[in-house]
JSON list of C-alpha atoms in Angstrom, two decimals:
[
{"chain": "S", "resi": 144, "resn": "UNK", "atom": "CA", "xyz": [0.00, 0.00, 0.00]},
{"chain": "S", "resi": 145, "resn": "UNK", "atom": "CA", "xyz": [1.04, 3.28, -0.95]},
{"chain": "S", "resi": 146, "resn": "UNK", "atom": "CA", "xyz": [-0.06, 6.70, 0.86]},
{"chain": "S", "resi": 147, "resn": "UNK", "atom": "CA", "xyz": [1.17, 9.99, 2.11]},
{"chain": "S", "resi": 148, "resn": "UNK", "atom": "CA", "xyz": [3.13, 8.69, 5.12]},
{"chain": "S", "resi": 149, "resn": "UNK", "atom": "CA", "xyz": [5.22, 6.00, 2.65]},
{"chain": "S", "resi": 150, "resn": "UNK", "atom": "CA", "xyz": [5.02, 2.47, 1.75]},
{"chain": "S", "resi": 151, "resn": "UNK", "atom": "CA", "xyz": [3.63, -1.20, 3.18]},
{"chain": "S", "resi": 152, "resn": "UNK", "atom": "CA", "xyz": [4.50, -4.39, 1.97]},
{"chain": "S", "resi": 153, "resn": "UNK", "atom": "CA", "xyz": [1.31, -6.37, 1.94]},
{"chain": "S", "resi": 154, "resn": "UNK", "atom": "CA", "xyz": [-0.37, -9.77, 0.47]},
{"chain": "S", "resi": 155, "resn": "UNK", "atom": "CA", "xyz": [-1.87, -9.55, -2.57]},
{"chain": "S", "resi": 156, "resn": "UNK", "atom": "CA", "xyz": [-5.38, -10.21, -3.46]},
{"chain": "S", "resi": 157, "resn": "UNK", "atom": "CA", "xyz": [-7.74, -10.52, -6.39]},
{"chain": "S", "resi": 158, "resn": "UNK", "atom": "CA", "xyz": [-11.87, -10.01, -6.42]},
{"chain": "S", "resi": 159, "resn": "UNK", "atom": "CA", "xyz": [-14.29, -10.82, -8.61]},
{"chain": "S", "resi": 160, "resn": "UNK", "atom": "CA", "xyz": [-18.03, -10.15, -8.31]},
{"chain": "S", "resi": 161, "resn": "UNK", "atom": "CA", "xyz": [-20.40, -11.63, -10.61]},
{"chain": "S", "resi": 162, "resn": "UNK", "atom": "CA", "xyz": [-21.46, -9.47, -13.34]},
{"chain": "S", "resi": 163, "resn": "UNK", "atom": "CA", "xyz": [-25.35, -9.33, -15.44]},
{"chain": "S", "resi": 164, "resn": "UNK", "atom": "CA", "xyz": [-24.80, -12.55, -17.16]},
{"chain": "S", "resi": 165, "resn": "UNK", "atom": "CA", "xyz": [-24.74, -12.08, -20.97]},
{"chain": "S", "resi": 166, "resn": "UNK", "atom": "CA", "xyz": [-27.71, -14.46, -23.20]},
{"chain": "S", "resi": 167, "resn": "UNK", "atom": "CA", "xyz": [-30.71, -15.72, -22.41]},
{"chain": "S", "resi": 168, "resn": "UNK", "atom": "CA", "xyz": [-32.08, -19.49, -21.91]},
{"chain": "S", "resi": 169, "resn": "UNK", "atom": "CA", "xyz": [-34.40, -20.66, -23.92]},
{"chain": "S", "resi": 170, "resn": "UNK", "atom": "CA", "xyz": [-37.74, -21.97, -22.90]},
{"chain": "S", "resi": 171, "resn": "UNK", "atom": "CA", "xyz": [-38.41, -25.55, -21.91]},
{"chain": "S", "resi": 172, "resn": "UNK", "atom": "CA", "xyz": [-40.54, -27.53, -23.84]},
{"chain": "S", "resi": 173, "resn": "UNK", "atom": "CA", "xyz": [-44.10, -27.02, -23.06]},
{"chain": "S", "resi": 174, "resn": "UNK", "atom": "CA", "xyz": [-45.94, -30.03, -21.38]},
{"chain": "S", "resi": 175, "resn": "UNK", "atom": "CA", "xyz": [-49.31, -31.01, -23.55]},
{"chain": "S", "resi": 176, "resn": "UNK", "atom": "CA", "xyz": [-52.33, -32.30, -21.76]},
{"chain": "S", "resi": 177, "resn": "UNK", "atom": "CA", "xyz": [-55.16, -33.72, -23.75]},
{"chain": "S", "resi": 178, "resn": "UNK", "atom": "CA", "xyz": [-58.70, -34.75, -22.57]},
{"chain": "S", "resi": 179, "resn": "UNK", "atom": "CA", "xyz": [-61.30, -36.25, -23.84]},
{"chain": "S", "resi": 180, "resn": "UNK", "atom": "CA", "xyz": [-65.25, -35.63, -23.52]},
{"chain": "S", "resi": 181, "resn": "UNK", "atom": "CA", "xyz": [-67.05, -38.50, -25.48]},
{"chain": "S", "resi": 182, "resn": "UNK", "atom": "CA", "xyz": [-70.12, -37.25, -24.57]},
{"chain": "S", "resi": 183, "resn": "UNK", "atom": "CA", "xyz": [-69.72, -33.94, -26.65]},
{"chain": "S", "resi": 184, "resn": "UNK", "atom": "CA", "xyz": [-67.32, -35.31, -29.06]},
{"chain": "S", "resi": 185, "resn": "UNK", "atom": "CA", "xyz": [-64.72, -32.83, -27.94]},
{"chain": "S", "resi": 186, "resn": "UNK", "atom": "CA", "xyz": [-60.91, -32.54, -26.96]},
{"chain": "S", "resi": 187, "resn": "UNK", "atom": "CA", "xyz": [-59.64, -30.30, -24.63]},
{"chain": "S", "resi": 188, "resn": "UNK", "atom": "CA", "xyz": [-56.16, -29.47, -25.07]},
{"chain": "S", "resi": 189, "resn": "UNK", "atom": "CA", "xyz": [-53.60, -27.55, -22.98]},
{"chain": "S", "resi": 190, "resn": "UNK", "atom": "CA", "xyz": [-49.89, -27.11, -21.80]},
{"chain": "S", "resi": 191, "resn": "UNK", "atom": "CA", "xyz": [-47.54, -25.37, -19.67]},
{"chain": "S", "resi": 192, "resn": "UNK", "atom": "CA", "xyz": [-44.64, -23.72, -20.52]},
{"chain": "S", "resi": 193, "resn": "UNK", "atom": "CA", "xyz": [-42.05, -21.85, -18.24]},
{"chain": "S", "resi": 194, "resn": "UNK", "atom": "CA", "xyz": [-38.84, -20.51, -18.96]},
{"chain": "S", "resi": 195, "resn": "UNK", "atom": "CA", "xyz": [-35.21, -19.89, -16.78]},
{"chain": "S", "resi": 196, "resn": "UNK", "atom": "CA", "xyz": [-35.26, -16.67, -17.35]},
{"chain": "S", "resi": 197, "resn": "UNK", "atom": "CA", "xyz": [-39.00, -15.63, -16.66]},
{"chain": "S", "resi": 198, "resn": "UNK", "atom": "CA", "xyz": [-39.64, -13.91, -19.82]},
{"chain": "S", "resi": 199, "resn": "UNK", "atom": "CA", "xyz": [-42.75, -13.54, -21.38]},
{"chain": "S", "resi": 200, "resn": "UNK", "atom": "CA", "xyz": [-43.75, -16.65, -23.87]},
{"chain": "S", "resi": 201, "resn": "UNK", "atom": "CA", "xyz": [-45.86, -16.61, -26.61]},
{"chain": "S", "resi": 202, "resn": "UNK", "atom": "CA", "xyz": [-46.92, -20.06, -28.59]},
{"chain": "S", "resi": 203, "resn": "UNK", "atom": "CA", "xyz": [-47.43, -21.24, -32.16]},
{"chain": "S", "resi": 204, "resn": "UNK", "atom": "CA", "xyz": [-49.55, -23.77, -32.43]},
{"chain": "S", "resi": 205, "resn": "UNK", "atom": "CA", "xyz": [-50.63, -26.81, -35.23]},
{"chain": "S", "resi": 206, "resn": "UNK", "atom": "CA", "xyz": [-52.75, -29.67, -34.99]},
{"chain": "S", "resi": 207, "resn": "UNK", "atom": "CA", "xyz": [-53.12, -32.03, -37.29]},
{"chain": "S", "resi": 208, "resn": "UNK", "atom": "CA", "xyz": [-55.85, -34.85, -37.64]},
{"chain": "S", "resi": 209, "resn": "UNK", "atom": "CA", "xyz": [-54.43, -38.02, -39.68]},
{"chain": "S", "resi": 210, "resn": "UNK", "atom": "CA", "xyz": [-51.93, -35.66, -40.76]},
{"chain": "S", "resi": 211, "resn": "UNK", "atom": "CA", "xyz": [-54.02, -32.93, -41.82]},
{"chain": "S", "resi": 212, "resn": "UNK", "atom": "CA", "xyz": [-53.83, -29.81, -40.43]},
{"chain": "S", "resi": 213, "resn": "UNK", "atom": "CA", "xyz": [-56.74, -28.10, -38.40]},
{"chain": "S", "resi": 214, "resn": "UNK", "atom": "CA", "xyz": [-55.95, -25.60, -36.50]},
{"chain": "S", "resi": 215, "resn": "UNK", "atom": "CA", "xyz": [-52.76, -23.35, -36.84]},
{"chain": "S", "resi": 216, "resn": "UNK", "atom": "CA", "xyz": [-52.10, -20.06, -34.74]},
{"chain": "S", "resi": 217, "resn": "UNK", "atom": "CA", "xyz": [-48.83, -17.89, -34.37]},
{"chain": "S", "resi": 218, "resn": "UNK", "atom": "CA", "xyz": [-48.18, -15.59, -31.29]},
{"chain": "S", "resi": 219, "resn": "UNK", "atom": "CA", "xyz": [-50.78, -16.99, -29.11]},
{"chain": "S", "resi": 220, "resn": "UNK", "atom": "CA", "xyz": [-50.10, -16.18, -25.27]},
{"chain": "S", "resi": 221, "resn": "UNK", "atom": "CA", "xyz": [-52.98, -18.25, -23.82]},
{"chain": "S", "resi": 222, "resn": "UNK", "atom": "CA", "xyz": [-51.95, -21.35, -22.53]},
{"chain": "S", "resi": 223, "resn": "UNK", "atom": "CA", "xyz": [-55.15, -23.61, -24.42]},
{"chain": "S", "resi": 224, "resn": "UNK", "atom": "CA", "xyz": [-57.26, -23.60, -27.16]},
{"chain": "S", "resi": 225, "resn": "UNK", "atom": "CA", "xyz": [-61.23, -23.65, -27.42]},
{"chain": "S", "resi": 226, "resn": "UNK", "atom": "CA", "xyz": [-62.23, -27.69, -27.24]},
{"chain": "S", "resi": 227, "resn": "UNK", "atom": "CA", "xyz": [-62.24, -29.26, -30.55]},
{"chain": "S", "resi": 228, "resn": "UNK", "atom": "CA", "xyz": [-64.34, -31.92, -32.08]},
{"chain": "S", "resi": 229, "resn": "UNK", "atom": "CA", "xyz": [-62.71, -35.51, -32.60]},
{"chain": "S", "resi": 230, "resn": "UNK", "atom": "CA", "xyz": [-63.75, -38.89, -34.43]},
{"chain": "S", "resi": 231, "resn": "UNK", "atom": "CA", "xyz": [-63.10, -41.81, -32.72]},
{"chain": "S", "resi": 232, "resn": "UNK", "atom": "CA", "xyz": [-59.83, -43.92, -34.19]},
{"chain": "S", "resi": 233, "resn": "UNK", "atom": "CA", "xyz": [-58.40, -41.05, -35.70]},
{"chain": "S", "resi": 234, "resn": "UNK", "atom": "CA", "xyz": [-54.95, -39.83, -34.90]},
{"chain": "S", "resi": 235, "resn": "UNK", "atom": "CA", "xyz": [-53.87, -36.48, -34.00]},
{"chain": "S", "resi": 236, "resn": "UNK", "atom": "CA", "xyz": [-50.44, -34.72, -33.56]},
{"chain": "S", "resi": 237, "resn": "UNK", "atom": "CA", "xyz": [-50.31, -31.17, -31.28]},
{"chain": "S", "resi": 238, "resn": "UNK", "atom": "CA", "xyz": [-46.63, -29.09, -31.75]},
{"chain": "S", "resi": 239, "resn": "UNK", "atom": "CA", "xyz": [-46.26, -26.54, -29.60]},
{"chain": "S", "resi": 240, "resn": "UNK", "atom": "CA", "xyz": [-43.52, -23.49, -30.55]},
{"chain": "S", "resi": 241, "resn": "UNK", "atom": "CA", "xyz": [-43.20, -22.19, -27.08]},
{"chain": "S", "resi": 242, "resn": "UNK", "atom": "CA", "xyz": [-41.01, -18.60, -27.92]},
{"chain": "S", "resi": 243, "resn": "UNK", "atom": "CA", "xyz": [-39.66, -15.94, -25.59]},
{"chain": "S", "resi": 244, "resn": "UNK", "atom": "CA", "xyz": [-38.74, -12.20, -26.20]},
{"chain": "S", "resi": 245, "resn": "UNK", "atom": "CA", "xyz": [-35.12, -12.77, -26.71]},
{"chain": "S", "resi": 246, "resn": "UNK", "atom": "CA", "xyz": [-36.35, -15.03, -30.48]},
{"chain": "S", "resi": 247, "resn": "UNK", "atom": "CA", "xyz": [-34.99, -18.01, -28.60]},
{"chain": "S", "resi": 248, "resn": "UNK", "atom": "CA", "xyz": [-37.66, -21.18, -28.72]},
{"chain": "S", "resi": 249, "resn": "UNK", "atom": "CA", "xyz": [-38.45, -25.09, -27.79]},
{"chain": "S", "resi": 250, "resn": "UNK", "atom": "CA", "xyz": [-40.68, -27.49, -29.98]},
{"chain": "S", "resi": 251, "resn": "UNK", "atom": "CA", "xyz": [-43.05, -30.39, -27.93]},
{"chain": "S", "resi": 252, "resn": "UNK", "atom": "CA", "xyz": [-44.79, -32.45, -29.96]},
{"chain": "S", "resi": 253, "resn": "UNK", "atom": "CA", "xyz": [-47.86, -34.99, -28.71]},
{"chain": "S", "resi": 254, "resn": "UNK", "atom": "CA", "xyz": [-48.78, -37.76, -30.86]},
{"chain": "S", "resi": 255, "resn": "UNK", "atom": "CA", "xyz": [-51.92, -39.71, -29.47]},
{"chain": "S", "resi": 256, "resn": "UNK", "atom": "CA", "xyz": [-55.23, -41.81, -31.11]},
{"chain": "S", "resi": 257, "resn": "UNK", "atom": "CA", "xyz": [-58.96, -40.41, -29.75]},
{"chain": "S", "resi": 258, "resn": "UNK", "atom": "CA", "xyz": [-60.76, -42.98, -28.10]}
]
């Protein structure tokens, strides 16, 4: 150390304090719940999706029935759609784009057969 009144040998020492990271995470892969109402025909269809960071998400979303597509939406920040009708035997595929603010994104996909 070095001051008016002269000099001190000392030790020295290095610090480091954590600075505001740099990126962002993306968003996990939402979770897709489908249920079934065979009374009124209808699927219900949900998910949850979360993200490290906490940012806002917003969802693009495509169903298909036996690989034909429909219902597609971009940008949607709900987390379900209205219930939509199903046929028995048929297959169906949900994807879910689950995006955040920073343009970073996760794809879940749910393959399943109605009842």
């Amino acid at each position: 150390a070095i001051n008016e009144f002269g000099q001190t040998p000392g030790n020295t020492y290095s610090f480091t304090t954590p600075g505001i990271p740099v990126g962002n995470y993306a968003p996990y892969a939402a979770e897709i719940s489908v249920a079934f109402n065979t009374e009124t025909m209808e699927m219900s269809i949900s998910w949850v999706g979360s993200d490290e960071d906490d940012d806002a998400l917003t969802y693009d979303i495509k169903i298909l029935e036996n690989e034909n597509i429909i219902l597609e939406e971009t940008g949607v920040d709900a987390n379900m759609v209205d219930p939509i009708q199903f046929i028995d035997g048929v297959d169906y595929s949900v994807e879910i784009i689950s995006k955040d603010t920073s343009g970073n994104f996760s794809i879940s996909t749910r393959s399943f057969k109605a009842p």
